[in-house]
Structures are given as structure tokens and as C-alpha cells.
PDB file of C-alpha atoms and ligand atoms in Angstrom:
ATOM      1  CA  MET A   1      25.600   6.397   5.089  1.00 78.00           C
ATOM      2  CA  THR A   2      25.605   9.186   2.491  1.00 91.00           C
ATOM      3  CA  MET A   3      22.311   9.858   0.731  1.00 97.00           C
ATOM      4  CA  LEU A   4      21.554  10.932  -2.824  1.00 98.00           C
ATOM      5  CA  VAL A   5      18.352  12.969  -3.119  1.00 98.00           C
ATOM      6  CA  VAL A   6      17.240  13.738  -6.674  1.00 98.00           C
ATOM      7  CA  ALA A   7      14.391  16.059  -7.653  1.00 98.00           C
ATOM      8  CA  ASN A   8      12.787  15.264 -11.008  1.00 98.00           C
ATOM      9  CA  TRP A   9      10.709  18.307 -11.852  1.00 98.00           C
ATOM     10  CA  LYS A  10       9.459  16.673 -15.092  1.00 98.00           C
ATOM     11  CA  MET A  11       7.640  19.244 -17.305  1.00 98.00           C
ATOM     12  CA  HIS A  12       7.095  21.749 -14.522  1.00 98.00           C
ATOM     13  CA  GLY A  13       8.768  25.033 -13.769  1.00 97.00           C
ATOM     14  CA  THR A  14       9.035  28.624 -14.855  1.00 97.00           C
ATOM     15  CA  ARG A  15      11.822  30.974 -13.860  1.00 97.00           C
ATOM     16  CA  THR A  16       9.999  32.656 -10.977  1.00 97.00           C
ATOM     17  CA  MET A  17       8.597  29.454  -9.549  1.00 97.00           C
ATOM     18  CA  ALA A  18      11.990  27.729  -9.762  1.00 98.00           C
ATOM     19  CA  GLU A  19      13.914  30.517  -8.053  1.00 97.00           C
ATOM     20  CA  THR A  20      11.402  30.856  -5.231  1.00 98.00           C
ATOM     21  CA  LEU A  21      11.431  27.116  -4.620  1.00 98.00           C
ATOM     22  CA  LEU A  22      15.210  26.795  -4.681  1.00 97.00           C
ATOM     23  CA  GLU A  23      15.686  29.699  -2.292  1.00 96.00           C
ATOM     24  CA  SER A  24      13.389  27.968   0.174  1.00 97.00           C
ATOM     25  CA  ILE A  25      15.174  24.618   0.006  1.00 97.00           C
ATOM     26  CA  ALA A  26      18.776  25.853  -0.227  1.00 96.00           C
ATOM     27  CA  LYS A  27      19.468  25.614   3.518  1.00 96.00           C
ATOM     28  CA  PRO A  28      18.200  22.033   4.109  1.00 96.00           C
ATOM     29  CA  ALA A  29      19.930  20.953   0.891  1.00 97.00           C
ATOM     30  CA  ALA A  30      23.197  22.458   2.147  1.00 96.00           C
ATOM     31  CA  ASP A  31      22.768  20.590   5.421  1.00 96.00           C
ATOM     32  CA  VAL A  32      22.474  17.282   3.541  1.00 97.00           C
ATOM     33  CA  VAL A  33      25.541  18.094   1.443  1.00 96.00           C
ATOM     34  CA  ASN A  34      27.593  19.261   4.433  1.00 96.00           C
ATOM     35  CA  ALA A  35      26.849  15.912   6.081  1.00 96.00           C
ATOM     36  CA  GLY A  36      28.288  14.106   3.030  1.00 95.00           C
ATOM     37  CA  GLY A  37      25.167  13.647   0.906  1.00 97.00           C
ATOM     38  CA  THR A  38      24.246  14.901  -2.561  1.00 97.00           C
ATOM     39  CA  VAL A  39      21.208  16.860  -3.771  1.00 98.00           C
ATOM     40  CA  VAL A  40      20.537  16.995  -7.510  1.00 98.00           C
ATOM     41  CA  ILE A  41      17.834  19.142  -9.103  1.00 98.00           C
ATOM     42  CA  CYS A  42      16.636  18.071 -12.556  1.00 98.00           C
ATOM     43  CA  PRO A  43      14.543  20.928 -13.985  1.00 98.00           C
ATOM     44  CA  PRO A  44      13.322  21.176 -17.581  1.00 98.00           C
ATOM     45  CA  PHE A  45      16.179  21.886 -20.037  1.00 98.00           C
ATOM     46  CA  THR A  46      15.029  25.503 -20.339  1.00 98.00           C
ATOM     47  CA  LEU A  47      15.938  26.319 -16.738  1.00 98.00           C
ATOM     48  CA  ILE A  48      19.244  24.537 -16.187  1.00 98.00           C
ATOM     49  CA  ASP A  49      21.544  27.266 -17.451  1.00 97.00           C
ATOM     50  CA  ARG A  50      19.846  30.047 -15.508  1.00 97.00           C
ATOM     51  CA  LEU A  51      19.542  28.084 -12.266  1.00 97.00           C
ATOM     52  CA  ALA A  52      23.071  26.687 -12.400  1.00 97.00           C
ATOM     53  CA  GLN A  53      24.369  30.265 -12.716  1.00 96.00           C
ATOM     54  CA  GLY A  54      22.010  31.833 -10.194  1.00 95.00           C
ATOM     55  CA  PHE A  55      22.505  29.141  -7.577  1.00 94.00           C
ATOM     56  CA  GLY A  56      26.083  28.297  -8.493  1.00 84.00           C
ATOM     57  CA  ASN A  57      27.292  28.712  -4.921  1.00 82.00           C
ATOM     58  CA  ALA A  58      24.488  26.610  -3.452  1.00 82.00           C
ATOM     59  CA  ALA A  59      24.717  22.940  -2.600  1.00 92.00           C
ATOM     60  CA  PHE A  60      22.740  21.733  -5.601  1.00 97.00           C
ATOM     61  CA  GLY A  61      23.950  19.550  -8.406  1.00 97.00           C
ATOM     62  CA  TRP A  62      22.060  19.950 -11.694  1.00 98.00           C
ATOM     63  CA  GLY A  63      20.763  17.321 -14.038  1.00 98.00           C
ATOM     64  CA  GLY A  64      18.862  16.857 -17.278  1.00 98.00           C
ATOM     65  CA  GLN A  65      15.900  14.496 -17.561  1.00 98.00           C
ATOM     66  CA  ASP A  66      17.086  12.899 -20.812  1.00 98.00           C
ATOM     67  CA  CYS A  67      19.683  13.324 -23.555  1.00 98.00           C
ATOM     68  CA  HIS A  68      20.070  12.290 -27.171  1.00 98.00           C
ATOM     69  CA  VAL A  69      22.438   9.503 -28.247  1.00 97.00           C
ATOM     70  CA  ASN A  70      24.283  11.740 -30.697  1.00 97.00           C
ATOM     71  CA  THR A  71      26.622  14.610 -29.918  1.00 95.00           C
ATOM     72  CA  GLN A  72      24.897  16.946 -32.412  1.00 96.00           C
ATOM     73  CA  GLY A  73      22.934  16.829 -35.630  1.00 97.00           C
ATOM     74  CA  ALA A  74      19.546  17.150 -37.280  1.00 98.00           C
ATOM     75  CA  HIS A  75      17.393  15.970 -34.360  1.00 98.00           C
ATOM     76  CA  THR A  76      14.670  18.568 -33.901  1.00 98.00           C
ATOM     77  CA  GLY A  77      13.678  19.071 -30.295  1.00 96.00           C
ATOM     78  CA  ASP A  78      16.446  16.957 -28.804  1.00 97.00           C
ATOM     79  CA  VAL A  79      19.335  17.873 -26.510  1.00 98.00           C
ATOM     80  CA  ALA A  80      22.811  16.335 -26.523  1.00 98.00           C
ATOM     81  CA  ALA A  81      24.645  15.268 -23.377  1.00 98.00           C
ATOM     82  CA  ALA A  82      27.446  17.744 -24.106  1.00 98.00           C
ATOM     83  CA  MET A  83      24.866  20.547 -24.262  1.00 98.00           C
ATOM     84  CA  LEU A  84      23.648  19.648 -20.790  1.00 98.00           C
ATOM     85  CA  LYS A  85      27.207  19.694 -19.566  1.00 98.00           C
ATOM     86  CA  ASP A  86      27.830  23.017 -21.317  1.00 97.00           C
ATOM     87  CA  CYS A  87      24.963  24.741 -19.504  1.00 96.00           C
ATOM     88  CA  GLY A  88      25.981  23.552 -16.052  1.00 97.00           C
ATOM     89  CA  ALA A  89      24.508  20.090 -15.591  1.00 98.00           C
ATOM     90  CA  GLY A  90      26.654  17.385 -14.071  1.00 98.00           C
ATOM     91  CA  TRP A  91      23.997  14.684 -14.111  1.00 98.00           C
ATOM     92  CA  VAL A  92      21.321  13.135 -16.307  1.00 99.00           C
ATOM     93  CA  ILE A  93      18.323  10.879 -15.662  1.00 99.00           C
ATOM     94  CA  LEU A  94      18.042   8.141 -18.310  1.00 98.00           C
ATOM     95  CA  GLY A  95      15.411   5.487 -18.962  1.00 98.00           C
ATOM     96  CA  HIS A  96      12.614   7.094 -16.968  1.00 98.00           C
ATOM     97  CA  SER A  97       9.373   5.154 -17.431  1.00 98.00           C
ATOM     98  CA  GLU A  98       7.610   8.271 -18.734  1.00 98.00           C
ATOM     99  CA  ARG A  99      10.168   8.468 -21.529  1.00 98.00           C
ATOM    100  CA  ARG A 100       9.885   4.729 -22.144  1.00 97.00           C
ATOM    101  CA  ALA A 101       6.079   5.191 -22.448  1.00 96.00           C
ATOM    102  CA  ASP A 102       5.797   8.616 -24.130  1.00 97.00           C
ATOM    103  CA  HIS A 103       8.752   8.297 -26.505  1.00 97.00           C
ATOM    104  CA  ALA A 104       8.870   4.533 -27.026  1.00 97.00           C
ATOM    105  CA  GLU A 105      12.348   4.343 -25.514  1.00 98.00           C
ATOM    106  CA  THR A 106      13.746   0.821 -25.572  1.00 98.00           C
ATOM    107  CA  ASN A 107      16.341  -0.849 -23.371  1.00 98.00           C
ATOM    108  CA  ALA A 108      18.712  -0.876 -26.354  1.00 98.00           C
ATOM    109  CA  GLY A 109      18.211   2.840 -26.976  1.00 98.00           C
ATOM    110  CA  ILE A 110      18.694   3.638 -23.312  1.00 98.00           C
ATOM    111  CA  ALA A 111      21.923   1.615 -23.326  1.00 98.00           C
ATOM    112  CA  THR A 112      23.212   3.861 -26.115  1.00 98.00           C
ATOM    113  CA  LYS A 113      22.220   6.993 -24.196  1.00 98.00           C
ATOM    114  CA  VAL A 114      24.073   5.726 -21.124  1.00 98.00           C
ATOM    115  CA  LYS A 115      27.259   5.489 -23.201  1.00 98.00           C
ATOM    116  CA  ALA A 116      26.675   8.916 -24.774  1.00 98.00           C
ATOM    117  CA  ALA A 117      26.115  10.581 -21.413  1.00 98.00           C
ATOM    118  CA  HIS A 118      29.210   8.947 -19.973  1.00 98.00           C
ATOM    119  CA  GLY A 119      31.198  10.068 -23.007  1.00 98.00           C
ATOM    120  CA  ALA A 120      30.166  13.653 -22.277  1.00 98.00           C
ATOM    121  CA  GLY A 121      31.264  13.356 -18.656  1.00 98.00           C
ATOM    122  CA  LEU A 122      27.798  13.352 -17.101  1.00 98.00           C
ATOM    123  CA  ARG A 123      26.944  11.335 -14.017  1.00 98.00           C
ATOM    124  CA  ILE A 124      24.065   8.963 -14.729  1.00 98.00           C
ATOM    125  CA  ILE A 125      20.886   8.022 -12.877  1.00 99.00           C
ATOM    126  CA  LEU A 126      19.430   4.985 -14.680  1.00 98.00           C
ATOM    127  CA  CYS A 127      15.746   4.283 -14.011  1.00 98.00           C
ATOM    128  CA  VAL A 128      14.263   0.801 -13.934  1.00 98.00           C
ATOM    129  CA  GLY A 129      10.909  -0.531 -12.772  1.00 98.00           C
ATOM    130  CA  GLU A 130       8.041  -2.861 -13.566  1.00 97.00           C
ATOM    131  CA  THR A 131       4.436  -2.115 -14.547  1.00 96.00           C
ATOM    132  CA  LEU A 132       1.532  -3.271 -12.400  1.00 94.00           C
ATOM    133  CA  ALA A 133       0.765  -6.109 -14.828  1.00 95.00           C
ATOM    134  CA  GLU A 134       4.374  -7.264 -14.647  1.00 96.00           C
ATOM    135  CA  ARG A 135       4.292  -7.233 -10.844  1.00 95.00           C
ATOM    136  CA  GLU A 136       0.952  -9.035 -10.664  1.00 93.00           C
ATOM    137  CA  SER A 137       2.194 -11.740 -12.999  1.00 96.00           C
ATOM    138  CA  GLY A 138       5.225 -12.329 -10.772  1.00 96.00           C
ATOM    139  CA  ASN A 139       7.719 -10.911 -13.267  1.00 97.00           C
ATOM    140  CA  ALA A 140       8.825  -7.741 -11.468  1.00 97.00           C
ATOM    141  CA  GLU A 141      12.314  -8.917 -10.595  1.00 98.00           C
ATOM    142  CA  ALA A 142      12.931 -10.469 -14.009  1.00 98.00           C
ATOM    143  CA  ILE A 143      11.865  -7.248 -15.752  1.00 98.00           C
ATOM    144  CA  VAL A 144      14.060  -5.032 -13.596  1.00 98.00           C
ATOM    145  CA  LEU A 145      17.062  -7.320 -13.998  1.00 98.00           C
ATOM    146  CA  SER A 146      16.543  -7.438 -17.766  1.00 98.00           C
ATOM    147  CA  GLN A 147      16.418  -3.624 -17.889  1.00 98.00           C
ATOM    148  CA  LEU A 148      19.696  -3.539 -15.974  1.00 98.00           C
ATOM    149  CA  ALA A 149      21.298  -6.246 -18.103  1.00 98.00           C
ATOM    150  CA  ALA A 150      20.511  -4.204 -21.207  1.00 98.00           C
ATOM    151  CA  ALA A 151      21.578  -0.723 -20.128  1.00 98.00           C
ATOM    152  CA  TYR A 152      23.616  -0.744 -16.907  1.00 98.00           C
ATOM    153  CA  GLN A 153      27.351  -0.055 -16.948  1.00 98.00           C
ATOM    154  CA  PRO A 154      29.601  -0.093 -13.868  1.00 98.00           C
ATOM    155  CA  TYR A 155      30.199   3.651 -14.249  1.00 98.00           C
ATOM    156  CA  VAL A 156      26.487   4.424 -13.737  1.00 98.00           C
ATOM    157  CA  ASP A 157      26.314   6.473 -10.535  1.00 98.00           C
ATOM    158  CA  ALA A 158      22.816   5.491  -9.433  1.00 98.00           C
ATOM    159  CA  VAL A 159      20.106   3.014 -10.358  1.00 98.00           C
ATOM    160  CA  ALA A 160      16.635   4.308  -9.447  1.00 98.00           C
ATOM    161  CA  TYR A 161      14.040   1.627  -8.802  1.00 98.00           C
ATOM    162  CA  GLU A 162      10.744   3.236  -9.767  1.00 98.00           C
ATOM    163  CA  PRO A 163       7.794   0.839  -9.969  1.00 97.00           C
ATOM    164  CA  VAL A 164       5.699   2.333 -12.794  1.00 96.00           C
ATOM    165  CA  TRP A 165       2.470   1.851 -10.851  1.00 93.00           C
ATOM    166  CA  ALA A 166       3.832   3.898  -7.933  1.00 94.00           C
ATOM    167  CA  ILE A 167       4.748   6.972  -9.988  1.00 92.00           C
ATOM    168  CA  GLY A 168       2.407   9.902  -9.468  1.00 90.00           C
ATOM    169  CA  THR A 169      -0.304   7.635  -8.082  1.00 90.00           C
ATOM    170  CA  GLY A 170       0.195   8.073  -4.352  1.00 88.00           C
ATOM    171  CA  LYS A 171       0.727   4.301  -4.138  1.00 86.00           C
ATOM    172  CA  VAL A 172       4.071   3.374  -2.615  1.00 85.00           C
ATOM    173  CA  ALA A 173       5.655  -0.043  -2.845  1.00 89.00           C
ATOM    174  CA  GLN A 174       5.633  -2.066   0.371  1.00 94.00           C
ATOM    175  CA  ILE A 175       8.824  -1.607   2.351  1.00 96.00           C
ATOM    176  CA  THR A 176       9.477  -5.349   2.121  1.00 96.00           C
ATOM    177  CA  ASP A 177       9.115  -5.189  -1.683  1.00 96.00           C
ATOM    178  CA  ILE A 178      11.472  -2.195  -1.892  1.00 97.00           C
ATOM    179  CA  GLU A 179      14.005  -4.026   0.254  1.00 98.00           C
ATOM    180  CA  ALA A 180      13.746  -7.209  -1.811  1.00 98.00           C
ATOM    181  CA  MET A 181      14.069  -5.411  -5.148  1.00 98.00           C
ATOM    182  CA  HIS A 182      16.990  -3.294  -3.957  1.00 98.00           C
ATOM    183  CA  ARG A 183      18.724  -6.511  -2.846  1.00 98.00           C
ATOM    184  CA  SER A 184      18.225  -8.000  -6.324  1.00 98.00           C
ATOM    185  CA  ILE A 185      19.468  -4.815  -8.001  1.00 98.00           C
ATOM    186  CA  ARG A 186      22.483  -4.641  -5.695  1.00 98.00           C
ATOM    187  CA  GLY A 187      23.402  -8.180  -6.714  1.00 98.00           C
ATOM    188  CA  ALA A 188      23.616  -7.082 -10.351  1.00 98.00           C
ATOM    189  CA  ILE A 189      25.618  -3.850 -10.096  1.00 98.00           C
ATOM    190  CA  ALA A 190      28.968  -2.463  -8.941  1.00 98.00           C
ATOM    191  CA  PRO A 191      29.405  -1.617  -5.237  1.00 97.00           C
ATOM    192  CA  SER A 192      30.027   2.043  -6.101  1.00 96.00           C
ATOM    193  CA  THR A 193      26.598   2.484  -7.738  1.00 98.00           C
ATOM    194  CA  GLN A 194      23.926   3.865  -5.406  1.00 98.00           C
ATOM    195  CA  VAL A 195      20.393   2.430  -5.453  1.00 98.00           C
ATOM    196  CA  LEU A 196      17.526   4.914  -5.154  1.00 98.00           C
ATOM    197  CA  TYR A 197      13.813   4.392  -4.673  1.00 97.00           C
ATOM    198  CA  GLY A 198      11.273   6.519  -6.571  1.00 97.00           C
ATOM    199  CA  GLY A 199       7.491   6.503  -6.763  1.00 96.00           C
ATOM    200  CA  SER A 200       5.245   8.718  -4.620  1.00 95.00           C
ATOM    201  CA  VAL A 201       8.008   9.579  -2.163  1.00 97.00           C
ATOM    202  CA  LYS A 202       6.724  12.371   0.077  1.00 97.00           C
ATOM    203  CA  ALA A 203       7.152  13.925   3.514  1.00 98.00           C
ATOM    204  CA  ALA A 204       4.925  11.304   5.128  1.00 97.00           C
ATOM    205  CA  ASN A 205       6.898   8.268   3.922  1.00 97.00           C
ATOM    206  CA  ALA A 206      10.445   9.533   3.234  1.00 98.00           C
ATOM    207  CA  LYS A 207      11.824   8.640   6.648  1.00 97.00           C
ATOM    208  CA  GLU A 208      10.695   5.029   6.491  1.00 97.00           C
ATOM    209  CA  ILE A 209      11.828   4.585   2.892  1.00 97.00           C
ATOM    210  CA  LEU A 210      15.243   6.164   3.497  1.00 98.00           C
ATOM    211  CA  ALA A 211      15.733   3.980   6.572  1.00 97.00           C
ATOM    212  CA  THR A 212      15.091   0.832   4.527  1.00 97.00           C
ATOM    213  CA  HIS A 213      18.061  -1.489   4.142  1.00 96.00           C
ATOM    214  CA  GLY A 214      19.622  -1.052   0.703  1.00 97.00           C
ATOM    215  CA  VAL A 215      18.079   2.350  -0.028  1.00 98.00           C
ATOM    216  CA  ASP A 216      20.812   4.906  -0.733  1.00 98.00           C
ATOM    217  CA  GLY A 217      18.501   7.772  -1.607  1.00 98.00           C
ATOM    218  CA  VAL A 218      15.333   8.812  -3.380  1.00 98.00           C
ATOM    219  CA  LEU A 219      14.191  10.104  -6.776  1.00 98.00           C
ATOM    220  CA  VAL A 220      11.312  12.471  -6.111  1.00 98.00           C
ATOM    221  CA  GLY A 221       8.734  13.741  -8.615  1.00 98.00           C
ATOM    222  CA  GLY A 222       5.642  15.650  -7.473  1.00 97.00           C
ATOM    223  CA  ALA A 223       6.796  16.273  -3.900  1.00 98.00           C
ATOM    224  CA  SER A 224      10.024  17.897  -5.132  1.00 98.00           C
ATOM    225  CA  LEU A 225       7.920  20.806  -6.436  1.00 98.00           C
ATOM    226  CA  GLN A 226       6.439  21.557  -3.028  1.00 98.00           C
ATOM    227  CA  GLN A 227       8.658  23.431  -0.622  1.00 98.00           C
ATOM    228  CA  ASN A 228       7.380  21.868   2.600  1.00 98.00           C
ATOM    229  CA  GLU A 229       7.303  18.357   1.184  1.00 98.00           C
ATOM    230  CA  PHE A 230      10.819  18.523  -0.235  1.00 98.00           C
ATOM    231  CA  ASN A 231      12.192  20.163   2.890  1.00 98.00           C
ATOM    232  CA  ALA A 232      10.863  17.265   4.932  1.00 98.00           C
ATOM    233  CA  ILE A 233      12.404  14.749   2.521  1.00 98.00           C
ATOM    234  CA  LEU A 234      15.773  16.522   2.791  1.00 98.00           C
ATOM    235  CA  HIS A 235      15.423  16.491   6.547  1.00 98.00           C
ATOM    236  CA  ALA A 236      14.747  12.738   6.495  1.00 98.00           C
ATOM    237  CA  ALA A 237      17.853  12.231   4.365  1.00 98.00           C
ATOM    238  CA  LEU A 238      19.921  14.293   6.779  1.00 97.00           C
ATOM    239  CA  SER A 239      18.754  12.276   9.750  1.00 95.00           C
ATOM    240  CA  GLN A 240      19.936   9.086   8.006  1.00 94.00           C
ATOM    241  CA  GLN A 241      23.409  10.577   7.683  1.00 90.00           C
ATOM    242  CA  ILE A 242      24.032  11.677  11.237  1.00 78.00           C
TER     243      ILE A 242
HETATM  244  P1  LIG B 301       6.317  10.927  -8.122  1.00 97.76           P
HETATM  245  O1  LIG B 301       7.228  11.204  -6.956  1.00 97.76           O
HETATM  246  O2  LIG B 301       5.501  12.113  -8.554  1.00 97.76           O
HETATM  247  O3  LIG B 301       5.530   9.666  -7.932  1.00 97.76           O
HETATM  248  O4  LIG B 301       7.295  10.658  -9.373  1.00 97.76           O
HETATM  249  C1  LIG B 301       8.329   9.754  -9.217  1.00 97.76           C
HETATM  250  C2  LIG B 301       9.209   9.868 -10.394  1.00 97.76           C
HETATM  251  O5  LIG B 301       8.832   9.531 -11.493  1.00 97.76           O
HETATM  252  C3  LIG B 301      10.548  10.443 -10.188  1.00 97.76           C
HETATM  253  O6  LIG B 301      11.351  10.271 -11.307  1.00 97.76           O
END
């Protein structure tokens, strides 16, 4: 099985830090790619152009963490999908729960972004996931399926299941819950779309998560900024592929 490993650096990264980190993970990333997998780094917008040029021969794909619905215009602070593409990105993360929370992104708005990103030729990672309250009230599956129903299109490359309560908290969903949710997601999407898990993925749990039935890869936040942690995650992905 081929794995998709995505690093979401969020609002972290300066030029020196980024280059040092990428140099140290280039070899294990190349191993994953040579075995048929894909490694995508999603730095802040400010770094994409420089890193895509500097590491152009490396195994990495590059992605943005968001894009605007419009192709251009008077939208202070925003970035269009075509601009991401222009500076070397091939991918974009859309619908991340931090954007849903911090920028009041709605399912309808995310659906529009999915179309805009596709129009610009970007590959899309669409994030879905329930809050703790939604899980505790027994609505996790219904919420995730409603997020998919609103924004998913068959051309979306990957759906990332990221339970909101597992992001940055060190709490990981139970393997049985990951398996069950991935089965539900799989039932609602095209066979060509990969299903990723995200939420406190780290060296200590990557192997078990990546070995879980229905998990085609991982979307990694905090641990993707630490050389040893991310190396171990890449290694776990490689061992699933050979
Ligand atoms: P953490 O890996 O830091 O929990 O973040 C997950 C995430 O939000 C990836 O998009």
C-alpha cells in the first residue's frame, strides 16, 4: 500500500529552521517516495517559494495550508490557489479545524475553496473531524459525514480525519475509533481518494496508526517540526510499503 505523509507546519518556521529540518529529513522522505509513497510539506506561505526552489530535486511535494475562493482581488492578507501553484505548491490543505475555529470557516465556504483549488490545478487534502462534545453526544460520524457531504468532490485527493480534540493535545483517538470512522468515510468517497488520520501523530504511535485498516497515511502537526519525530513517522510509513 502506498502512503501519503503530510506535514502541516501551521504558523511555524523561519528560513534557517526550515532548511535545517528539511535537510535532515530528505533521505527518509526519499525512501518513502522511492517505495511509491508521497511526502508533502505544508509550510507557511512565506516559505513555499524558497523551499520549493531550494529543495526542488528532493522528494518533497509542497502545499499551502489554505487558499482564498477567488483567483485575485481586494482580499487583504489572503492567498489565491493560483498563487500557491505559481510559487511551487502542488497541494493545499482545506477545511482544517483551526481555520474553521479561528476564521469561522463554514462547510459551504470550504466547498467553494475546494472548487477554487481544483480549478487552479492543486491537489486537495480536505480535513474533517468532530469536537469532543460532538463525540460525547454520539454525533461524531454524523458530523464527519455532513462535512463530507457539504465539501467533498470525487477529485479530492485525500480526506484527513482529524478529531478536533486530538489535535495538539497528545490525545489520540482509539485505534478502533479510527478504523470505524475511516470505514464510514470510505463509504462516502471515491476509491481513488486516500483517507489520512491526523491528531497527535508522533513517533511513538505512528506505526500502529499507519498499520490500521483503512488508514492510507497521516497528517502531522507538531511532530512534523521535530527531526527525530518526523524521521520515525517516515520510517513507519516506509515499513508499511515494503
Ligand atoms: P498535531 O499533530 O500537532 O496534533 O496536529 C494535527 C494537525 O492539526 C495536522 O493538521
